[in-house]
C-alpha cells in the first residue's frame, strides 16, 4: 500500500512531544504524526481512534506508564510497532518493553533527527502493509493524494507531470468499497483492476475503515465503468452482507479530488445510514429529498406509554422512521441522540408510573450502546422496537411490579431534588422517618442502597448533560448535586467505566 506511515507520540512532557512533531518535515520522509497523548491510558484511546502504524512512547508517565502501556497495547494489537524513549537509568524498564514486543528504543539524551528517522525507517520496514519505499513513485503518488484530500493543492510542475503520466484521462471518480480487513482491501484492489481493465486505479490513503479508490478513465468509457462497478457491487452483495458501496460523480481534474472527497464522498458515506439495503449509492442518482414535514411529538408518544398503549407508541415510532428515511441529509448523530434520549424518557415515565423492572433497568444501558453503535436506521429502529417490546411486558405486568405509595413518594422526591445537597438524614427528616429505618426500608424495596440509587440518578443526568456540548464538566458536577468535582469524576467512572471527559469525547466522536 502506498501511503504515509502513521505515528502516535506518547510522552507526559509537552515540550518533548512538540519537539518530535516539529523535528523535520515528516511527510517528506514518508511519515505522518497523527496524534499525541500524555500517558498510556490516553494513548490507548488514541490508538483506538487513530489506528497508528508506529507508537513512540516514553517510559515514566503518570496514570499508566510506558511499560504497562506497551504490555496492554501489544496484547490487543500486536501489529502496531512501538519505539521506546528512555533515559540511561530506565533501561530495566526498556528491557521489559522489548520483551513484550517493542521494536526498538532511543535514549532521550542522545535523541537527534537522524537517529530518530533511522529508527523509524527500520521500524516501518517491518510493517508489510506499508512496503516503505520513500523513493518509489507509487509512494509519492499516495502522498500527493493524501495532500489533496487534506485541502492542499499540487503546484510543482514535476509533481503534476507524474500525476498526468499515472492518470492520463480527463474523467475521474472516487469509489468506496464495502470491505474492512487489510487482506480484503488488497484483494479488492486486485479485483477492481481485473474487473475494470481499461481504468487506472489507485487506493487513496484516507482515514477510513473502508477502502477508497481513485478511478481514471477515458470519458467515452465512463458509463461503461459505472455499469461495471454497479454489477460488481451486486455480486459482492453490498448492502446485504456488508456496507453499501459509494461512487462519486465524475470530475475532470486530479486537483478537484479534495473538493469531491470532502463535499460529496463523505456525505454519501453518511447517507448509507438511511439506505442499508442498496448495493451502491451514486451522488447524481440520489432519490428526491423529502425533509421531515413534522416534528416527533414526544408528549404524545409518552402518553401512549402511560396509558399502556405500547403498540400505538411502536407504530408511531415506525412511522417516524419512514419519515427519517426520506430525509437522508438529516444528521445521524442528532438522530441517534434523539432516539437515545427517547429511551431515557420512557424509563423515567415508567418510574413515574410506579412500574419497576430490574431487567429493564439493567438492559437500558445496552440499548443506549446499541443505538450509538448502529450502522443503519433500520438497525436503530430494531433496537427501539426490542426496547418497546420489553416496555410492553413491563406495563402489562409480566416484567414489572408496583411499589407501595410511600416508596413512590420517596423516589419522586429524590428525582426532583437530586441537584441539592441530599443525604439520608435530610430525606429522613423530610418524611419524618428515622434515618436507620429509612435505610433499611429503602434497601428492602430497591436492589441498591439509598446513596447508590441517588448517585445513579445524578450520573444518569450527568450523562444526559455531557451528551450536549453546552456546559463544562465542572458546571455539570455542580448541576447534578456534587460539590466536590473530583468526587463526581470518581463516581462517574465507577458507574460508566469512563471519566466524564472521555465519555464526552467518545460520544462526540
Coordinates of C-alpha atoms in Angstrom, one line a residue:
X1 CA 0.0 0.0 0.0
X2 CA 1.3 3.4 -0.9
X3 CA 0.5 5.7 1.9
X4 CA 2.3 7.6 4.8
X5 CA 3.3 5.7 7.9
X6 CA 1.1 7.0 10.8
X7 CA 2.9 7.8 14.0
X8 CA 1.5 8.5 17.5
X9 CA 3.7 10.3 20.1
X10 CA 3.2 9.4 23.8
X11 CA 5.1 11.5 26.4
X12 CA 3.9 13.4 29.5
X13 CA 6.2 16.3 28.6
X14 CA 4.5 18.7 26.2
X15 CA 7.9 20.1 25.0
X16 CA 9.2 16.7 24.1
X17 CA 6.0 15.9 22.1
X18 CA 6.3 19.3 20.3
X19 CA 10.0 18.8 19.7
X20 CA 9.4 15.5 18.0
X21 CA 6.5 16.8 15.9
X22 CA 8.5 19.7 14.6
X23 CA 11.8 17.9 14.3
X24 CA 11.5 17.8 10.5
X25 CA 9.1 17.7 7.6
X26 CA 7.9 14.2 8.4
X27 CA 5.6 13.9 5.4
X28 CA 8.5 14.4 3.0
X29 CA 10.2 11.4 4.7
X30 CA 7.1 9.2 4.4
X31 CA 5.6 9.7 7.9
X32 CA 2.6 11.4 9.3
X33 CA 2.3 12.5 13.0
X34 CA -1.4 11.6 13.5
X35 CA -1.7 12.5 17.2
X36 CA -0.2 12.6 20.7
X37 CA -1.0 11.6 24.2
X38 CA 0.4 12.4 27.7
X39 CA 0.0 9.0 29.3
X40 CA -0.6 5.3 28.5
X41 CA -4.3 5.4 29.3
X42 CA -4.9 8.3 27.0
X43 CA -2.7 6.7 24.3
X44 CA -4.8 3.5 24.2
X45 CA -7.9 5.6 23.4
X46 CA -5.9 7.5 20.7
X47 CA -4.7 4.2 19.3
X48 CA -8.4 3.1 19.0
X49 CA -9.4 6.3 17.3
X50 CA -6.3 7.0 15.1
X51 CA -5.1 3.4 14.3
X52 CA -1.3 4.4 14.0
X53 CA 1.3 2.1 12.5
X54 CA 4.0 3.1 15.0
X55 CA 3.9 4.5 18.5
X56 CA 6.8 6.4 20.1
X57 CA 6.4 6.2 23.8
X58 CA 8.1 7.4 27.0
X59 CA 8.6 5.1 29.9
X60 CA 7.9 7.2 33.0
X61 CA 4.4 8.7 32.8
X62 CA 1.5 9.3 35.2
X63 CA -1.7 7.2 35.3
X64 CA -0.3 4.4 33.1
X65 CA 3.4 4.2 32.5
X66 CA 5.1 3.2 29.3
X67 CA 5.8 -0.4 30.4
X68 CA 2.1 -1.1 31.2
X69 CA 1.0 0.7 28.1
X70 CA 3.3 -1.4 25.8
X71 CA 2.2 -4.6 27.5
X72 CA -1.5 -3.7 27.1
X73 CA -1.1 -2.5 23.5
X74 CA 0.8 -5.5 22.2
X75 CA -1.6 -7.9 23.9
X76 CA -4.6 -6.5 21.9
X77 CA -2.9 -5.0 18.8
X78 CA 0.4 -6.8 18.2
X79 CA 0.6 -5.4 14.6
X80 CA 1.4 -1.9 15.9
X81 CA 5.1 -1.3 16.3
X82 CA 6.5 0.5 19.3
X83 CA 9.6 2.6 19.8
X84 CA 10.5 3.4 23.4
X85 CA 12.1 6.6 24.6
X86 CA 14.2 6.3 27.8
X87 CA 17.0 7.7 29.9
X88 CA 20.0 5.7 31.0
X89 CA 18.5 4.9 34.4
X90 CA 15.4 3.3 32.9
X91 CA 17.0 0.5 30.9
X92 CA 15.4 -2.3 33.1
X93 CA 12.0 -0.9 32.0
X94 CA 13.2 -0.8 28.4
X95 CA 14.2 -4.4 28.6
X96 CA 10.7 -5.3 29.8
X97 CA 9.0 -3.4 26.9
X98 CA 11.3 -5.2 24.4
X99 CA 10.3 -8.5 25.9
X100 CA 6.7 -7.5 25.4
X101 CA 7.2 -6.7 21.8
X102 CA 8.6 -3.2 21.4
X103 CA 10.6 -2.9 18.2
X104 CA 13.4 -0.5 19.2
X105 CA 14.4 2.1 21.7
X106 CA 16.1 5.5 21.7
X107 CA 18.0 7.1 24.6
X108 CA 16.5 10.6 25.3
X109 CA 19.8 12.3 26.0
X110 CA 21.0 11.2 22.5
X111 CA 17.8 12.0 20.7
X112 CA 18.5 13.7 17.4
X113 CA 16.8 14.0 14.0
X114 CA 18.9 11.5 12.1
X115 CA 18.8 8.8 14.7
X116 CA 15.0 9.1 15.1
X117 CA 14.5 9.0 11.4
X118 CA 16.7 5.9 11.0
X119 CA 14.9 4.1 13.8
X120 CA 11.5 5.0 12.3
X121 CA 12.6 3.8 8.8
X122 CA 13.9 0.5 10.3
X123 CA 10.6 0.0 12.2
X124 CA 8.4 1.0 9.2
X125 CA 10.3 -1.6 7.2
X126 CA 8.9 -4.3 9.5
X127 CA 5.3 -3.4 8.5
X128 CA 4.3 -5.5 5.5
X129 CA 1.3 -3.2 4.8
X130 CA 3.4 -0.2 4.2
X131 CA 6.1 -1.6 1.9
X132 CA 8.1 1.5 2.9
X133 CA 9.9 2.8 -0.2
X134 CA 10.5 6.6 0.0
X135 CA 12.0 6.8 -3.5
X136 CA 9.2 4.8 -5.1
X137 CA 6.9 6.8 -7.4
X138 CA 3.8 4.9 -6.2
X139 CA 4.6 6.1 -2.7
X140 CA 4.9 9.7 -3.9
X141 CA 1.6 9.4 -5.6
X142 CA 0.0 8.2 -2.4
X143 CA 1.5 11.3 -0.7
X144 CA 0.0 13.6 -3.4
X145 CA -3.5 12.1 -2.9
X146 CA -3.2 12.5 0.9
X147 CA -2.3 16.2 0.4
X148 CA -5.3 16.6 -1.9
X149 CA -7.9 15.2 0.5
X150 CA -6.3 17.3 3.3
X151 CA -7.1 20.5 1.3
X152 CA -3.7 21.2 -0.3
X153 CA -3.0 21.7 -4.0
X154 CA -0.3 20.4 -6.2
X155 CA 1.7 23.3 -7.6
X156 CA 5.1 21.8 -8.6
X157 CA 5.1 21.1 -12.3
X158 CA 7.2 17.9 -11.9
X159 CA 4.6 16.6 -9.4
X160 CA 1.8 17.4 -11.9
X161 CA 3.7 15.7 -14.7
X162 CA 3.9 12.5 -12.6
X163 CA 0.2 12.7 -11.9
X164 CA -0.6 13.1 -15.7
X165 CA 1.6 10.1 -16.5
X166 CA -0.3 8.0 -14.0
X167 CA -3.8 9.3 -14.7
X168 CA -3.8 10.3 -18.4
X169 CA -7.6 10.7 -18.9
X170 CA -9.9 13.6 -18.1
X171 CA -12.5 11.7 -16.2
X172 CA -12.1 10.8 -12.5
X173 CA -14.4 9.2 -9.9
X174 CA -13.9 8.2 -6.2
X175 CA -15.2 4.8 -5.2
X176 CA -15.7 3.4 -1.7
X177 CA -16.0 -0.4 -1.4
X178 CA -17.6 -2.2 1.5
X179 CA -14.8 -4.3 3.0
X180 CA -12.8 -3.6 6.2
X181 CA -10.0 -6.0 6.7
X182 CA -6.5 -5.3 5.3
X183 CA -6.3 -8.5 3.3
X184 CA -9.8 -7.8 1.9
X185 CA -8.7 -4.3 0.9
X186 CA -5.7 -5.6 -1.0
X187 CA -7.8 -8.3 -2.7
X188 CA -10.5 -5.7 -3.6
X189 CA -7.8 -3.6 -5.3
X190 CA -6.7 -6.6 -7.4
X191 CA -10.3 -7.4 -8.3
X192 CA -11.0 -3.8 -9.3
X193 CA -8.0 -3.8 -11.6
X194 CA -9.1 -7.0 -13.1
X195 CA -12.8 -6.0 -13.5
X196 CA -12.0 -2.6 -14.8
X197 CA -9.2 -3.4 -17.3
X198 CA -9.3 -0.1 -19.1
X199 CA -9.4 2.0 -15.9
X200 CA -6.4 3.5 -13.9
X201 CA -7.0 2.7 -10.3
X202 CA -5.2 3.7 -7.0
X203 CA -6.1 3.3 -3.4
X204 CA -6.5 6.6 -1.6
X205 CA -4.6 6.9 1.8
X206 CA -7.7 8.4 3.6
X207 CA -8.7 8.0 7.3
X208 CA -11.5 5.5 6.5
X209 CA -12.3 1.9 7.7
X210 CA -13.4 1.2 4.1
X211 CA -11.0 1.3 1.1
X212 CA -11.4 4.4 -1.2
X213 CA -10.1 4.2 -4.8
X214 CA -9.4 6.9 -7.3
X215 CA -10.5 5.8 -10.7
X216 CA -9.4 7.4 -14.0
X217 CA -11.0 6.5 -17.3
X218 CA -11.5 7.8 -20.9
X219 CA -14.7 10.0 -20.7
X220 CA -16.2 7.9 -23.5
X221 CA -16.0 4.8 -21.3
X222 CA -17.3 6.4 -18.1
X223 CA -20.9 5.0 -18.5
X224 CA -19.4 1.5 -19.1
X225 CA -17.2 1.8 -16.0
X226 CA -20.2 2.9 -13.8
X227 CA -22.2 -0.1 -15.1
X228 CA -19.3 -2.5 -14.3
X229 CA -19.0 -1.1 -10.8
X230 CA -22.7 -1.5 -10.1
X231 CA -22.5 -5.1 -11.3
X232 CA -19.5 -5.7 -9.1
X233 CA -21.3 -4.2 -6.0
X234 CA -24.3 -6.6 -6.7
X235 CA -22.0 -9.6 -7.0
X236 CA -20.4 -8.7 -3.7
X237 CA -23.8 -8.5 -2.0
X238 CA -23.1 -4.9 -0.9
X239 CA -25.9 -3.6 1.3
X240 CA -26.8 -7.2 2.2
X241 CA -23.8 -8.9 3.8
X242 CA -21.8 -5.7 4.1
X243 CA -21.9 -1.9 3.8
X244 CA -23.2 -0.3 0.6
X245 CA -20.7 0.9 -1.9
X246 CA -20.4 4.6 -2.7
X247 CA -19.5 6.3 -6.0
X248 CA -18.9 10.0 -6.6
X249 CA -20.0 11.9 -9.7
X250 CA -17.3 12.3 -12.3
X251 CA -14.8 15.2 -12.2
X252 CA -12.2 16.2 -14.8
X253 CA -9.1 17.1 -12.9
X254 CA -6.9 15.5 -10.2
X255 CA -6.9 18.8 -8.4
X256 CA -10.7 18.6 -7.8
X257 CA -10.2 15.3 -5.9
X258 CA -10.1 17.0 -2.5
X259 CA -13.3 19.0 -3.0
X260 CA -15.2 16.0 -4.3
X261 CA -13.9 13.9 -1.3
X262 CA -14.9 16.4 1.3
X263 CA -18.1 17.8 -0.2
X264 CA -19.6 14.7 -1.9
X265 CA -18.0 11.4 -0.9
X266 CA -18.1 11.9 2.9
X267 CA -21.7 12.9 2.7
X268 CA -22.5 9.9 0.6
X269 CA -20.9 7.7 3.2
X270 CA -23.1 9.2 5.8
X271 CA -26.2 8.7 3.7
X272 CA -25.6 5.0 3.7
X273 CA -27.1 5.1 7.2
X274 CA -30.5 5.5 5.6
X275 CA -30.0 3.2 2.6
X276 CA -28.6 0.0 4.1
X277 CA -30.4 -2.2 1.5
X278 CA -28.9 -0.5 -1.5
X279 CA -25.8 -2.1 -3.2
X280 CA -24.4 1.3 -4.3
X281 CA -25.1 5.0 -3.8
X282 CA -24.2 7.3 -6.7
X283 CA -24.3 11.1 -5.9
X284 CA -26.2 12.1 -9.0
X285 CA -28.7 9.2 -8.6
X286 CA -29.8 10.0 -5.0
X287 CA -33.6 9.9 -4.7
X288 CA -35.6 13.1 -4.3
X289 CA -35.2 14.7 -0.9
X290 CA -38.2 15.0 1.4
X291 CA -37.4 16.9 4.6
X292 CA -39.4 16.0 7.6
X293 CA -42.7 17.7 7.4
X294 CA -43.5 17.4 11.1
X295 CA -41.7 17.1 14.5
X296 CA -41.9 14.0 16.5
X297 CA -44.5 14.6 19.3
X298 CA -42.6 13.2 22.4
X299 CA -45.5 14.1 24.7
X300 CA -48.0 12.1 22.6
X301 CA -45.6 9.2 22.4
X302 CA -45.1 9.1 26.2
X303 CA -48.9 9.4 26.7
X304 CA -49.3 6.2 24.7
X305 CA -46.8 4.6 27.1
X306 CA -48.5 6.0 30.2
X307 CA -51.9 4.6 29.1
X308 CA -50.4 1.2 28.3
X309 CA -50.9 1.7 24.5
X310 CA -47.4 0.5 23.8
X311 CA -48.4 -0.9 20.3
X312 CA -49.6 2.6 19.3
X313 CA -46.3 4.0 20.6
X314 CA -44.4 1.5 18.5
X315 CA -46.5 2.3 15.4
X316 CA -45.8 6.0 15.9
X317 CA -42.0 5.2 16.1
X318 CA -42.1 3.2 12.9
X319 CA -44.0 6.0 11.1
X320 CA -41.3 8.4 12.2
X321 CA -38.6 6.1 10.9
X322 CA -40.1 6.2 7.4
X323 CA -40.1 9.9 7.5
X324 CA -36.4 10.0 8.6
X325 CA -35.5 7.6 5.8
X326 CA -36.8 10.2 3.2
X327 CA -34.8 13.0 4.9
X328 CA -31.4 11.4 4.2
X329 CA -29.4 14.6 4.8
X330 CA -30.5 14.7 8.5
X331 CA -27.5 14.5 10.9
X332 CA -27.0 10.9 12.0
X333 CA -25.5 11.9 15.3
X334 CA -28.6 14.1 16.2
X335 CA -31.0 11.2 15.3
X336 CA -29.1 8.8 17.5
X337 CA -29.0 11.3 20.3
X338 CA -32.8 11.9 20.0
X339 CA -33.6 8.2 20.0
X340 CA -31.3 7.5 22.9
X341 CA -33.0 10.3 24.8
X342 CA -36.3 8.7 24.0
X343 CA -35.2 5.5 25.7
X344 CA -34.2 7.6 28.7
X345 CA -37.6 9.4 28.8
X346 CA -39.5 6.2 28.6
X347 CA -37.6 4.7 31.6
X348 CA -38.4 7.9 33.6
X349 CA -42.0 7.7 32.6
X350 CA -42.2 4.1 33.8
X351 CA -40.7 5.2 37.1
X352 CA -43.4 7.9 37.3
X353 CA -46.0 5.2 36.6
X354 CA -44.6 3.3 39.6
X355 CA -43.5 0.4 37.3
X356 CA -40.3 -1.3 38.4
X357 CA -38.4 -3.8 36.3
X358 CA -34.9 -4.8 37.3
X359 CA -34.3 -6.4 33.9
X360 CA -35.2 -3.2 32.0
X361 CA -33.2 -1.1 34.4
X362 CA -30.1 -3.2 33.6
X363 CA -30.7 -3.6 29.9
X364 CA -31.3 0.1 29.2
X365 CA -27.6 0.7 29.0
X366 CA -27.2 -2.0 26.4
X367 CA -30.0 -0.3 24.4
X368 CA -28.1 3.1 24.7
X369 CA -24.9 1.4 23.5
X370 CA -26.6 -0.4 20.6
X371 CA -28.3 2.8 19.4
X372 CA -25.0 4.6 19.5
X373 CA -23.2 1.8 17.6
X374 CA -25.9 1.1 15.0
X375 CA -24.7 1.3 11.4
X376 CA -28.1 2.0 9.8
X377 CA -31.5 3.5 10.6
X378 CA -33.1 0.0 10.3
X379 CA -30.7 -1.3 12.9
X380 CA -31.6 1.6 15.3
X381 CA -35.3 1.0 14.8
X382 CA -34.8 -2.7 15.5
X383 CA -33.2 -1.7 18.8
X384 CA -36.0 0.7 19.6
X385 CA -38.6 -2.0 18.7
X386 CA -37.0 -4.5 21.0
X387 CA -36.9 -1.9 23.8
X388 CA -40.6 -1.2 23.3
X389 CA -41.5 -4.9 23.5
X390 CA -39.7 -5.0 26.8
X391 CA -41.6 -1.9 27.9
X392 CA -44.9 -3.6 26.8
X393 CA -44.1 -6.6 29.0
X394 CA -43.4 -4.3 32.0
X395 CA -46.6 -2.3 31.6
X396 CA -48.7 -5.4 31.1
X397 CA -47.4 -6.7 34.5
X398 CA -45.2 -9.5 33.2
X399 CA -41.9 -7.9 33.8
X400 CA -42.6 -5.2 36.4
X401 CA -44.2 -4.8 39.8
X402 CA -45.8 -1.9 41.6
X403 CA -44.2 -0.4 44.7
X404 CA -46.0 0.9 47.7
X405 CA -47.2 4.6 47.8
X406 CA -44.5 5.7 50.3
X407 CA -41.7 4.4 48.2
X408 CA -43.2 6.1 45.2
X409 CA -43.2 9.5 47.0
X410 CA -39.7 8.9 48.2
X411 CA -38.3 8.2 44.7
X412 CA -40.2 11.1 43.3
X413 CA -38.6 13.4 45.9
X414 CA -35.1 12.1 45.1
X415 CA -35.7 12.6 41.3
X416 CA -36.9 16.2 42.0
X417 CA -34.1 17.2 44.4
X418 CA -31.1 15.2 43.2
X419 CA -29.3 18.5 42.4
X420 CA -29.4 19.7 46.0
X421 CA -27.3 18.6 49.0
X422 CA -29.3 15.4 49.6
X423 CA -28.4 12.8 52.2
X424 CA -30.1 10.1 54.1
X425 CA -30.6 12.3 57.2
X426 CA -32.2 15.2 55.1
X427 CA -34.6 12.9 53.4
X428 CA -35.5 11.0 56.6
X429 CA -36.2 14.4 58.3
X430 CA -38.4 15.5 55.3
X431 CA -40.5 12.3 55.5
X432 CA -40.4 12.0 59.3
X433 CA -38.5 8.8 59.3
X434 CA -35.7 7.5 61.5
X435 CA -32.6 7.5 59.3
X436 CA -31.7 3.9 60.2
X437 CA -35.3 2.8 59.4
X438 CA -35.3 4.7 56.1
X439 CA -32.0 3.0 55.1
X440 CA -33.5 -0.5 55.8
X441 CA -36.8 0.4 54.2
X442 CA -35.1 1.7 51.1
X443 CA -32.9 -1.4 50.7
X444 CA -35.9 -3.7 51.1
X445 CA -37.6 -2.1 48.1
X446 CA -34.6 -1.5 45.8
X447 CA -31.7 -3.6 44.8
X448 CA -29.3 -0.8 45.7
X449 CA -28.9 1.3 48.8
X450 CA -30.0 4.9 49.2
X451 CA -26.7 6.5 48.3
X452 CA -26.0 4.3 45.4
X453 CA -29.5 5.0 44.0
X454 CA -29.0 8.7 44.4
X455 CA -25.6 8.5 42.7
X456 CA -27.3 6.6 39.8
X457 CA -29.9 9.4 39.3
X458 CA -27.2 12.0 39.3
X459 CA -24.9 10.1 37.0
X460 CA -27.7 9.5 34.5
X461 CA -28.5 13.2 34.5
X462 CA -24.8 14.0 34.1
X463 CA -24.6 11.6 31.1
X464 CA -27.5 13.5 29.5
X465 CA -25.8 16.8 30.1
X466 CA -22.5 15.5 28.7
X467 CA -24.2 14.5 25.5
X468 CA -24.8 18.2 24.9
X469 CA -21.7 20.4 24.4
X470 CA -23.1 23.5 26.1
X471 CA -21.9 23.0 29.7
X472 CA -18.5 22.5 31.1
X473 CA -17.8 19.3 33.2
X474 CA -17.2 21.3 36.4
X475 CA -20.5 23.0 35.9
X476 CA -22.2 19.7 35.3
X477 CA -20.8 18.3 38.6
X478 CA -22.5 21.1 40.5
X479 CA -25.7 20.9 38.5
X480 CA -26.2 17.3 39.4
X481 CA -25.6 17.8 43.1
X482 CA -21.8 17.2 43.7
X483 CA -19.9 20.0 45.5
X484 CA -16.6 18.1 45.0
X485 CA -15.6 17.9 41.3
X486 CA -13.0 15.1 41.9
X487 CA -15.5 13.0 43.8
X488 CA -18.0 13.5 40.9
X489 CA -15.4 12.2 38.4
X490 CA -14.7 9.2 40.6
X491 CA -18.3 8.3 40.9
X492 CA -19.0 8.9 37.2
X493 CA -16.1 6.5 36.3
X494 CA -17.4 3.9 38.7
X495 CA -20.8 3.9 37.0
X496 CA -19.8 4.2 33.4
X497 CA -16.2 3.0 33.2
X498 CA -15.1 6.3 31.7
X499 CA -14.1 9.7 33.0
X500 CA -16.5 12.5 32.2
X501 CA -14.1 14.0 29.6
X502 CA -13.6 10.6 27.9
X503 CA -17.3 9.9 27.9
X504 CA -18.0 13.3 26.2
X505 CA -15.1 12.7 23.7
X506 CA -16.4 9.2 22.9
X507 CA -19.9 10.4 22.5
X508 CA -19.0 13.3 20.2
X509 CA -16.6 11.1 18.2

